[in-house]
Structures are given as structure tokens and as C-alpha cells.
Amino acid sequence: MTGITHIRYPIAALACWIAFAYTLVPLLRGHRRNAGLTALCVSFGCQGMYLSMSTPVRWTGTLFGTITWYNVSVQLWIIAVLASQQILLIHWIHPRAEARVRARRRLLLLAVVPVTMVVLFFLATLQGPPRNVFKHPGDQPFFVAYQAAYLTAFVVGKVLVARACWHFAKLTDHAWVRRGLRIAAAGAAIELVYPAGRYADVFLAQYGWNPLRWSDVSRTTLTVGMVLNIVGWTAPLWGPRVSAARSWLADYRSYRLLRPLWLALHQAHPEISLPSSTGSDLSALYDLRFHLHRRVIEIRDGCLALRGHHGDPGAVPAPGRGAGERPAEVEAAHIAAALAAGPRGPGPVPDGRATDAPDDLSVDGPAGTARKRPDTDGAPVPMAAGGPDFSADVAWLVQVSRAFARVRPAAARAGQ
């Protein structure tokens, strides 16, 4: 399965270098004093170095054969990743002054790991070329100690990172920071499969453990965990853009769903639209929020214009009328009935008041939308308020528009 290594490592390395460049740009633009961002950039660079150096098997030596200083340097890049991630979390969790002190202490403590690894590997080379075959661990005790020091540092570092990420995710109010930290914590937890497999390679081979059988599994989980780390650590940078894109798509969907109601009102009362309004959904791609606001306002103006129409809303059955009747469908039925009946002619209405008498209307809701009082002669209710904010109003009007598209054919038949 060595072919998998040729695929997974280059892809993961490319992702790391993209993340490295993405975080390096703000540092070059003047954020050099941001220690947390610097640590994040260093972390991606170290991961990229590890994965890039591990990609070609012919450069790194055989998987379970002779170990060289080149292989040691690859593992030291992983230790550097763990150190930079811990420094990053320290700067995120603690105030700046305290974080600097804690970061220096942590770096001094972590510096013991690479020094120990180098010393142990040097001592191992004095006994001959170290080999990744541990059927007789006593034959190369220094190299076994080297592996134990490296793997223990890996496990401790990943556990600390996973715990800190999960804990800090509970404290932040920023949605994408919270999601990113949880993803990073999951990545760190998945990466623990790698040292577990390597521990087994070192200490269980003498009992029949086959290292070749699980090598791809352990290394694949290491790559997957690193990719999740990339996604998690960069989530606060690209996450808001994803949210903005989702919001834009939701607005455009609402804009299109409002079209049936808007078009019917526009055809009945063209004066509700500005002269520049084309009604095309494509024209709203530029400055969508403005066009959505304008469509909502024009729908409300059109509903107010229905005060001068004939029509008995009860003549048009709303879907589900009777048990479980929904207000949006009732509003849609009222509007469809008024449009089907057409405008009244000049003169008094049946109760002797003019059609434009202002006391026929009451204001319902903070949006200032008008409604017919219950004691009127059955003229259509122009529109009920959808809620205290624009998003709630849009959601309400979308419900009415969708219901209107269903009930309008019945209203048209009733008005014939």
C-alpha cells in the first residue's frame, strides 16, 4: 500500500503550505506582534516540512529498515508542530503578559525533547545503524529509548492540545472559533492512533505483532489528523466567509421564492415598483440585500393597494383549511381572492364608507404593516407582520408567497 503514501502525503503537504501562506500574509502586513498568529503560521510550516520530507519513500529510507539522521529530522518537525500548537493555545487562553511567561517556560520544557532524541539516536548509532525491527529490543536499547521518548512526547503533546482545544471551545462566544477548536481537538485525538501503532511496533513485535500490517493505518490517521488540524486552526479565518456565502444564498433563495407574490401584485398595481425595476432574478445578483429589501417593500405596498379590491376571502379555500389552518395560507387566500375579484369601481363601499378611509386599517407589528379590522366587510387583509426584524419578515413573506402559488389557481377559478 505504499502507493497510498504517494497520494496522501503530497495532498496533505499542499494543504499545509496553503494554510502556511494564508496565515503568513497577515504577518507580512504588519501583524508580526501577534504571537498567536505567528505560532499558527509556524505550526503549518512545520507540518508542511514533515509531510513534504515524508512524501518520497526513496528519500526517507525503507519503512522498516535502516534509520538515518534524515528520518530523525522528520520526527523533529512533528515535535516542532506540537510545540507551536501549545504556544498558540497559551496565547489564546491567557492574557498577553502572562502568556509570554508561560510560553517561555513551555518552550524551555519542550526543548528537552529534541535534545534527548538527538542524544539517544547518536548513542544508538554507536552500536551500528538503527533499524525499525524490534523483534529483539535488547539489541538496540538506545534506539528503543529514542522511540519511547519521541512517542511519549507525541502522546503528551496531543493530549494537551486536544484538552485545551475542547476546553477553550466551551469558553468562546465566536461560533467559528468554537467549531475550529473542536475540529482541531478531534484531529489531535485521531492522531493518537499513530503513536499507539508505533508503540506496538516497538514493544509487541517480539510477541508476533506484524508492523507492516498496520503501518498504513497509523500513518493514514496521522495524515487525517493533520488535515483536521489545518481545517480547525484556520476556521476562524475562512469560516466567516462561509457564513456570508450561506447568508447570500439564503437571501437569493428568499428573493426567488418571493417572486410569485411580487409578480402578481406588480401586474395588478405596476405603480408599486420603481421604474428601474426589471423583476429579473439575475438582476438581483448585484447588491442582493438591496433588491431583497426593495422586493419586500413592494410586496407590502401591493398588499396595501388591495384595499380597493372586491372579493370575499372565504370564497377561496386555503390548503388545510379547517383543522390545523396556517396563518400564511389564510393571508395567501385573502390576497388571491382580492386579485381574482379585481378593483372596486368608484363609489361607496357596502357599509357606506369610502374605500380609502384610513380608519378601516390598523397597524399590526413593529414593521408597521396594515391589516383590516375584524369588523370590516371582508376586504382582504393586506399582510400580517412576520416578526420584529427584517429576517423574520422575509421568512413570513416567503411562507405567504409559497402558499399564494398554491391557492392562486383556485382563486382565479372562483373569480371567473
Short mmCIF file of C-alpha atoms in Angstrom, two decimals:
data_model
loop_
_atom_site.label_atom_id
_atom_site.label_comp_id
_atom_site.label_asym_id
_atom_site.label_seq_id
_atom_site.Cartn_x
_atom_site.Cartn_y
_atom_site.Cartn_z
CA MET A 1 0.00 0.00 0.00
CA THR A 2 2.95 2.31 -0.49
CA GLY A 3 1.02 3.96 -3.32
CA ILE A 4 -1.29 5.49 -0.72
CA THR A 5 1.70 7.30 0.77
CA HIS A 6 2.46 8.90 -2.58
CA ILE A 7 -1.10 10.29 -2.65
CA ARG A 8 -1.91 11.23 0.92
CA TYR A 9 1.34 12.94 1.86
CA PRO A 10 1.52 15.29 -1.16
CA ILE A 11 -2.13 16.29 -0.75
CA ALA A 12 -1.72 16.92 2.96
CA ALA A 13 1.55 18.78 2.36
CA LEU A 14 -0.13 21.00 -0.22
CA ALA A 15 -2.92 21.79 2.24
CA CYS A 16 -0.34 22.69 4.89
CA TRP A 17 1.58 25.02 2.61
CA ILE A 18 -1.63 26.73 1.51
CA ALA A 19 -2.55 27.26 5.16
CA PHE A 20 1.00 28.48 5.83
CA ALA A 21 0.75 31.07 3.06
CA TYR A 22 -2.74 32.05 4.20
CA THR A 23 -1.50 32.83 7.71
CA LEU A 24 1.80 34.33 6.55
CA VAL A 25 0.10 37.12 4.58
CA PRO A 26 -1.34 38.95 7.62
CA LEU A 27 2.02 38.60 9.39
CA LEU A 28 3.76 40.31 6.49
CA ARG A 29 1.14 43.03 6.51
CA GLY A 30 2.08 44.24 9.96
CA HIS A 31 0.74 41.72 12.48
CA ARG A 32 4.20 40.47 13.48
CA ARG A 33 3.47 41.19 17.15
CA ASN A 34 0.60 38.73 17.12
CA ALA A 35 2.33 35.81 18.85
CA GLY A 36 -0.65 33.51 18.43
CA LEU A 37 -0.80 34.04 14.66
CA THR A 38 2.96 33.60 14.43
CA ALA A 39 2.75 30.27 16.28
CA LEU A 40 -0.07 29.16 13.99
CA CYS A 41 1.98 30.02 10.91
CA VAL A 42 5.00 28.16 12.30
CA SER A 43 2.81 25.14 13.04
CA PHE A 44 1.62 24.93 9.43
CA GLY A 45 5.16 25.37 8.13
CA CYS A 46 6.46 22.56 10.33
CA GLN A 47 3.63 20.26 9.28
CA GLY A 48 4.34 21.10 5.66
CA MET A 49 8.02 20.25 6.14
CA TYR A 50 7.22 16.93 7.80
CA LEU A 51 4.79 15.87 5.08
CA SER A 52 6.96 17.13 2.24
CA MET A 53 10.01 15.28 3.55
CA SER A 54 7.98 12.12 4.09
CA THR A 55 6.45 12.02 0.61
CA PRO A 56 9.10 10.22 -1.49
CA VAL A 57 9.92 6.87 0.08
CA ARG A 58 13.27 6.70 -1.74
CA TRP A 59 14.38 9.80 0.20
CA THR A 60 13.35 8.68 3.65
CA GLY A 61 14.74 5.18 3.53
CA THR A 62 12.86 1.92 3.83
CA LEU A 63 9.83 1.94 6.07
CA PHE A 64 11.12 -0.80 8.38
CA GLY A 65 14.77 -0.84 7.53
CA THR A 66 17.78 1.36 8.27
CA ILE A 67 17.08 4.66 10.05
CA THR A 68 19.19 7.71 9.24
CA TRP A 69 19.54 11.23 10.61
CA TYR A 70 17.17 12.26 7.84
CA ASN A 71 14.38 10.26 9.49
CA VAL A 72 15.20 11.86 12.83
CA SER A 73 14.85 15.32 11.33
CA VAL A 74 11.40 14.37 10.02
CA GLN A 75 10.27 13.41 13.51
CA LEU A 76 11.75 16.59 14.97
CA TRP A 77 9.43 18.57 12.70
CA ILE A 78 6.50 16.85 14.42
CA ILE A 79 7.86 17.87 17.82
CA ALA A 80 8.08 21.44 16.49
CA VAL A 81 4.42 21.22 15.44
CA LEU A 82 3.41 20.15 18.94
CA ALA A 83 5.41 22.97 20.50
CA SER A 84 3.95 25.67 18.24
CA GLN A 85 0.38 24.45 18.82
CA GLN A 86 0.85 24.57 22.58
CA ILE A 87 2.32 28.09 22.35
CA LEU A 88 -0.65 29.12 20.22
CA LEU A 89 -3.15 27.86 22.80
CA ILE A 90 -1.26 29.57 25.62
CA HIS A 91 -1.54 32.91 23.83
CA TRP A 92 -5.23 32.32 23.13
CA ILE A 93 -6.19 31.33 26.66
CA HIS A 94 -4.12 33.70 28.81
CA PRO A 95 -3.57 37.48 28.80
CA ARG A 96 -0.60 38.73 26.81
CA ALA A 97 1.79 39.34 29.70
CA GLU A 98 1.01 36.02 31.38
CA ALA A 99 1.08 34.19 28.06
CA ARG A 100 4.61 35.36 27.33
CA VAL A 101 5.87 33.97 30.63
CA ARG A 102 4.03 30.69 30.20
CA ALA A 103 5.20 30.35 26.59
CA ARG A 104 8.86 30.78 27.56
CA ARG A 105 8.54 28.16 30.31
CA ARG A 106 6.81 25.74 27.96
CA LEU A 107 9.47 26.19 25.28
CA LEU A 108 12.25 25.52 27.78
CA LEU A 109 10.46 22.37 28.89
CA LEU A 110 9.79 21.18 25.35
CA ALA A 111 13.39 21.84 24.32
CA VAL A 112 14.35 18.83 26.43
CA VAL A 113 12.55 16.52 23.98
CA PRO A 114 14.59 17.15 20.80
CA VAL A 115 17.84 17.26 22.79
CA THR A 116 17.02 13.89 24.36
CA MET A 117 16.09 12.42 21.00
CA VAL A 118 19.30 13.58 19.34
CA VAL A 119 21.48 12.26 22.19
CA LEU A 120 19.73 8.88 22.26
CA PHE A 121 19.91 8.49 18.49
CA PHE A 122 23.61 9.38 18.48
CA LEU A 123 24.25 6.73 21.14
CA ALA A 124 22.21 4.27 19.07
CA THR A 125 24.41 4.87 16.02
CA LEU A 126 27.49 3.92 18.04
CA GLN A 127 26.09 0.39 18.23
CA GLY A 128 25.51 0.20 14.48
CA PRO A 129 22.86 1.51 12.07
CA PRO A 130 19.49 1.71 13.92
CA ARG A 131 16.76 -0.42 12.39
CA ASN A 132 12.98 -0.30 12.69
CA VAL A 133 12.85 -4.01 13.50
CA PHE A 134 12.24 -4.72 17.18
CA LYS A 135 11.94 -8.48 17.47
CA HIS A 136 14.84 -8.28 19.89
CA PRO A 137 14.62 -4.82 21.56
CA GLY A 138 17.64 -5.56 23.75
CA ASP A 139 19.88 -5.49 20.69
CA GLN A 140 19.45 -1.71 20.30
CA PRO A 141 18.43 -0.28 23.70
CA PHE A 142 19.28 3.34 22.88
CA PHE A 143 17.14 3.31 19.76
CA VAL A 144 14.24 1.79 21.73
CA ALA A 145 14.67 4.57 24.29
CA TYR A 146 14.73 7.09 21.43
CA GLN A 147 11.43 5.76 20.08
CA ALA A 148 9.89 5.77 23.56
CA ALA A 149 10.94 9.40 24.15
CA TYR A 150 9.57 10.52 20.78
CA LEU A 151 6.27 8.67 21.06
CA THR A 152 5.70 9.72 24.69
CA ALA A 153 6.30 13.36 23.79
CA PHE A 154 3.89 12.95 20.87
CA VAL A 155 1.15 11.48 23.06
CA VAL A 156 1.54 14.04 25.85
CA GLY A 157 1.60 16.92 23.37
CA LYS A 158 -1.50 15.76 21.50
CA VAL A 159 -3.44 15.10 24.71
CA LEU A 160 -2.62 18.58 25.99
CA VAL A 161 -3.63 20.16 22.68
CA ALA A 162 -6.89 18.18 22.46
CA ARG A 163 -7.88 19.00 26.06
CA ALA A 164 -7.03 22.68 25.72
CA CYS A 165 -8.91 23.00 22.42
CA TRP A 166 -12.02 21.32 23.80
CA HIS A 167 -11.93 23.37 26.99
CA PHE A 168 -11.41 26.69 25.27
CA ALA A 169 -14.17 25.90 22.76
CA LYS A 170 -16.65 25.98 25.66
CA LEU A 171 -15.49 29.45 26.73
CA THR A 172 -15.57 31.36 23.46
CA ASP A 173 -18.65 33.06 22.03
CA HIS A 174 -17.24 33.15 18.50
CA ALA A 175 -19.02 30.42 16.54
CA TRP A 176 -16.21 29.68 14.10
CA VAL A 177 -13.54 29.72 16.79
CA ARG A 178 -15.61 27.21 18.74
CA ARG A 179 -16.13 24.97 15.70
CA GLY A 180 -12.49 25.22 14.70
CA LEU A 181 -11.21 24.29 18.14
CA ARG A 182 -13.47 21.26 18.28
CA ILE A 183 -12.29 20.13 14.86
CA ALA A 184 -8.68 20.61 15.95
CA ALA A 185 -9.37 18.63 19.11
CA ALA A 186 -10.85 15.81 17.03
CA GLY A 187 -7.80 15.87 14.77
CA ALA A 188 -5.44 15.64 17.75
CA ALA A 189 -7.43 12.71 19.14
CA ILE A 190 -7.33 10.86 15.80
CA GLU A 191 -3.57 11.36 15.57
CA LEU A 192 -3.16 9.35 18.79
CA VAL A 193 -3.70 6.21 16.71
CA TYR A 194 -0.26 6.78 15.19
CA PRO A 195 1.79 6.54 18.43
CA ALA A 196 -0.36 3.62 19.55
CA GLY A 197 0.64 1.71 16.41
CA ARG A 198 4.26 2.71 16.78
CA TYR A 199 4.31 1.64 20.43
CA ALA A 200 3.05 -1.75 19.27
CA ASP A 201 5.77 -1.89 16.59
CA VAL A 202 8.47 -1.34 19.21
CA PHE A 203 7.23 -3.37 22.15
CA LEU A 204 4.96 -6.07 20.67
CA ALA A 205 6.93 -7.24 17.66
CA GLN A 206 8.68 -9.83 19.83
CA TYR A 207 5.24 -11.29 20.60
CA GLY A 208 4.18 -11.71 16.97
CA TRP A 209 2.95 -8.20 16.11
CA ASN A 210 3.31 -7.51 12.39
CA PRO A 211 4.33 -3.85 11.86
CA LEU A 212 3.74 -3.93 8.09
CA ARG A 213 0.13 -4.85 8.65
CA TRP A 214 -0.75 -1.64 10.50
CA SER A 215 1.79 0.84 9.14
CA ASP A 216 -0.58 2.36 6.58
CA VAL A 217 -3.37 2.63 9.14
CA SER A 218 -1.26 4.51 11.67
CA ARG A 219 0.25 6.83 9.10
CA THR A 220 -3.11 7.48 7.43
CA THR A 221 -4.65 8.52 10.74
CA LEU A 222 -1.69 10.84 11.30
CA THR A 223 -2.32 12.49 7.93
CA VAL A 224 -6.07 12.74 8.53
CA GLY A 225 -5.48 14.27 11.94
CA MET A 226 -3.11 16.85 10.47
CA VAL A 227 -5.66 17.80 7.82
CA LEU A 228 -8.30 18.24 10.52
CA ASN A 229 -5.83 20.42 12.40
CA ILE A 230 -5.45 22.59 9.32
CA VAL A 231 -9.21 22.92 8.96
CA GLY A 232 -9.72 23.58 12.66
CA TRP A 233 -6.95 26.11 13.18
CA THR A 234 -7.88 28.12 10.08
CA ALA A 235 -11.65 28.02 10.68
CA PRO A 236 -11.72 31.48 12.32
CA LEU A 237 -10.08 32.87 9.17
CA TRP A 238 -12.27 31.36 6.46
CA GLY A 239 -15.36 30.49 8.50
CA PRO A 240 -16.95 33.98 8.42
CA ARG A 241 -16.71 33.95 4.63
CA VAL A 242 -18.56 30.63 4.53
CA SER A 243 -21.26 32.10 6.75
CA ALA A 244 -21.51 35.14 4.47
CA ALA A 245 -21.84 32.89 1.42
CA ARG A 246 -24.56 30.83 3.10
CA SER A 247 -26.39 34.01 4.07
CA TRP A 248 -26.15 35.28 0.49
CA LEU A 249 -27.54 32.01 -0.89
CA ALA A 250 -30.38 32.11 1.63
CA ASP A 251 -31.20 35.70 0.63
CA TYR A 252 -31.18 34.79 -3.05
CA ARG A 253 -33.44 31.80 -2.42
CA SER A 254 -35.84 34.04 -0.50
CA TYR A 255 -35.72 36.60 -3.30
CA ARG A 256 -36.72 33.97 -5.84
CA LEU A 257 -39.42 32.47 -3.64
CA LEU A 258 -40.99 35.90 -3.20
CA ARG A 259 -41.36 36.31 -6.96
CA PRO A 260 -44.81 34.66 -7.40
CA LEU A 261 -46.42 37.00 -4.86
CA TRP A 262 -44.49 40.05 -6.03
CA LEU A 263 -45.25 39.41 -9.71
CA ALA A 264 -48.98 39.03 -9.10
CA LEU A 265 -49.12 42.27 -7.12
CA HIS A 266 -46.93 44.05 -9.67
CA GLN A 267 -49.22 43.02 -12.54
CA ALA A 268 -52.24 44.28 -10.64
CA HIS A 269 -50.56 47.51 -9.48
CA PRO A 270 -47.44 48.34 -11.53
CA GLU A 271 -47.01 51.57 -9.58
CA ILE A 272 -45.63 49.68 -6.57
CA SER A 273 -42.32 49.08 -8.40
CA LEU A 274 -39.67 51.64 -9.17
CA PRO A 275 -39.24 52.44 -12.87
CA SER A 276 -35.79 50.79 -12.86
CA SER A 277 -37.15 47.51 -11.51
CA THR A 278 -36.82 44.68 -14.06
CA GLY A 279 -38.18 41.89 -11.90
CA SER A 280 -35.43 39.58 -13.15
CA ASP A 281 -33.86 37.30 -10.58
CA LEU A 282 -30.49 37.68 -12.29
CA SER A 283 -30.58 41.44 -11.89
CA ALA A 284 -30.51 40.96 -8.12
CA LEU A 285 -27.15 39.20 -8.12
CA TYR A 286 -25.51 42.59 -7.70
CA ASP A 287 -26.39 44.19 -4.36
CA LEU A 288 -28.75 41.37 -3.42
CA ARG A 289 -29.59 42.73 0.01
CA PHE A 290 -30.87 45.98 -1.51
CA HIS A 291 -33.02 44.14 -4.05
CA LEU A 292 -34.43 41.87 -1.35
CA HIS A 293 -35.38 44.88 0.77
CA ARG A 294 -36.99 46.52 -2.23
CA ARG A 295 -38.99 43.41 -3.12
CA VAL A 296 -40.31 43.17 0.45
CA ILE A 297 -41.34 46.83 0.42
CA GLU A 298 -43.03 46.48 -2.97
CA ILE A 299 -44.97 43.44 -1.77
CA ARG A 300 -46.20 45.39 1.23
CA ASP A 301 -47.17 48.34 -0.96
CA GLY A 302 -49.04 45.98 -3.27
CA CYS A 303 -50.91 44.46 -0.34
CA LEU A 304 -51.94 47.93 0.83
CA ALA A 305 -53.20 48.65 -2.68
CA LEU A 306 -55.58 45.68 -2.38
CA ARG A 307 -57.80 47.70 -0.06
CA GLY A 308 -59.64 48.90 -3.15
CA HIS A 309 -60.46 45.40 -4.42
CA HIS A 310 -63.63 43.34 -4.23
CA GLY A 311 -63.53 39.79 -3.04
CA ASP A 312 -64.60 37.53 -0.24
CA PRO A 313 -61.52 35.79 1.19
CA GLY A 314 -63.67 32.94 2.45
CA ALA A 315 -64.61 32.01 -1.12
CA VAL A 316 -61.13 30.66 -1.73
CA PRO A 317 -60.35 27.57 0.35
CA ALA A 318 -56.86 27.66 1.78
CA PRO A 319 -54.95 24.37 1.81
CA GLY A 320 -55.60 22.51 5.02
CA ARG A 321 -58.49 24.76 5.93
CA GLY A 322 -60.35 23.56 8.97
CA ALA A 323 -58.18 21.64 11.37
CA GLY A 324 -54.65 22.96 11.64
CA GLU A 325 -55.21 26.03 9.45
CA ARG A 326 -51.99 28.00 8.96
CA PRO A 327 -51.96 31.84 9.01
CA ALA A 328 -49.67 32.15 6.00
CA GLU A 329 -52.13 30.22 3.86
CA VAL A 330 -55.01 32.35 5.13
CA GLU A 331 -53.15 35.51 4.11
CA ALA A 332 -52.35 33.97 0.74
CA ALA A 333 -56.04 33.08 0.23
CA HIS A 334 -57.10 36.66 1.08
CA ILE A 335 -54.65 38.14 -1.40
CA ALA A 336 -55.54 35.64 -4.15
CA ALA A 337 -59.26 36.33 -3.68
CA ALA A 338 -58.79 40.09 -3.93
CA LEU A 339 -56.63 39.80 -7.04
CA ALA A 340 -59.13 37.48 -8.70
CA ALA A 341 -62.09 39.78 -7.93
CA GLY A 342 -60.38 42.88 -9.25
CA PRO A 343 -60.64 46.52 -8.09
CA ARG A 344 -63.87 48.16 -6.99
CA GLY A 345 -65.37 50.90 -9.06
CA PRO A 346 -65.75 54.46 -7.76
CA GLY A 347 -68.36 54.98 -5.08
CA PRO A 348 -69.08 53.95 -1.52
CA VAL A 349 -68.39 50.50 -0.18
CA PRO A 350 -71.34 48.46 1.19
CA ASP A 351 -71.05 49.88 4.69
CA GLY A 352 -71.19 53.43 3.35
CA ARG A 353 -67.54 54.41 3.83
CA ALA A 354 -65.06 55.35 1.16
CA THR A 355 -62.59 52.69 0.10
CA ASP A 356 -59.68 54.85 1.13
CA ALA A 357 -60.94 55.62 4.61
CA PRO A 358 -57.93 55.41 6.91
CA ASP A 359 -59.93 54.20 9.90
CA ASP A 360 -60.53 50.84 8.18
CA LEU A 361 -56.91 49.89 8.90
CA SER A 362 -54.93 49.16 11.98
CA VAL A 363 -51.17 48.82 12.38
CA ASP A 364 -50.05 45.32 13.31
CA GLY A 365 -46.48 44.71 14.40
CA PRO A 366 -43.32 46.81 14.61
CA ALA A 367 -42.89 46.77 10.84
CA GLY A 368 -45.94 48.98 10.53
CA THR A 369 -47.83 46.62 8.21
CA ALA A 370 -51.54 47.32 7.78
CA ARG A 371 -54.39 44.96 8.49
CA LYS A 372 -58.15 45.20 8.06
CA ARG A 373 -60.07 45.28 11.27
CA PRO A 374 -62.15 42.18 12.02
CA ASP A 375 -65.46 44.11 11.74
CA THR A 376 -64.98 45.08 8.06
CA ASP A 377 -66.90 43.69 5.13
CA GLY A 378 -64.42 41.02 4.23
CA ALA A 379 -61.91 43.12 2.29
CA PRO A 380 -58.53 41.37 2.16
CA VAL A 381 -56.08 41.58 5.00
CA PRO A 382 -53.05 43.19 3.31
CA MET A 383 -50.32 41.43 5.33
CA ALA A 384 -49.55 40.35 8.85
CA ALA A 385 -46.21 41.23 10.35
CA GLY A 386 -43.67 38.43 10.19
CA GLY A 387 -41.69 39.43 13.24
CA PRO A 388 -39.66 42.13 14.91
CA ASP A 389 -36.78 42.08 12.40
CA PHE A 390 -36.25 42.00 8.68
CA SER A 391 -35.17 38.35 8.55
CA ALA A 392 -38.35 37.26 10.31
CA ASP A 393 -40.45 39.38 7.93
CA VAL A 394 -38.73 37.81 4.93
CA ALA A 395 -39.35 34.31 6.30
CA TRP A 396 -43.02 35.15 6.81
CA LEU A 397 -43.45 36.62 3.33
CA VAL A 398 -41.76 33.57 1.80
CA GLN A 399 -44.35 31.36 3.51
CA VAL A 400 -47.14 33.54 2.18
CA SER A 401 -45.65 33.58 -1.33
CA ARG A 402 -45.34 29.81 -1.45
CA ALA A 403 -48.88 29.39 -0.19
CA PHE A 404 -50.05 32.01 -2.70
CA ALA A 405 -48.56 30.00 -5.57
CA ARG A 406 -50.70 27.05 -4.46
CA VAL A 407 -54.01 28.81 -3.83
CA ARG A 408 -54.00 31.30 -6.71
CA PRO A 409 -55.36 28.86 -9.36
CA ALA A 410 -58.38 28.15 -7.14
CA ALA A 411 -58.87 31.88 -6.56
CA ALA A 412 -58.72 32.59 -10.27
CA ARG A 413 -61.41 29.99 -10.96
CA ALA A 414 -63.59 31.37 -8.19
CA GLY A 415 -63.28 34.91 -9.58
CA GLN A 416 -64.37 33.94 -13.10
#
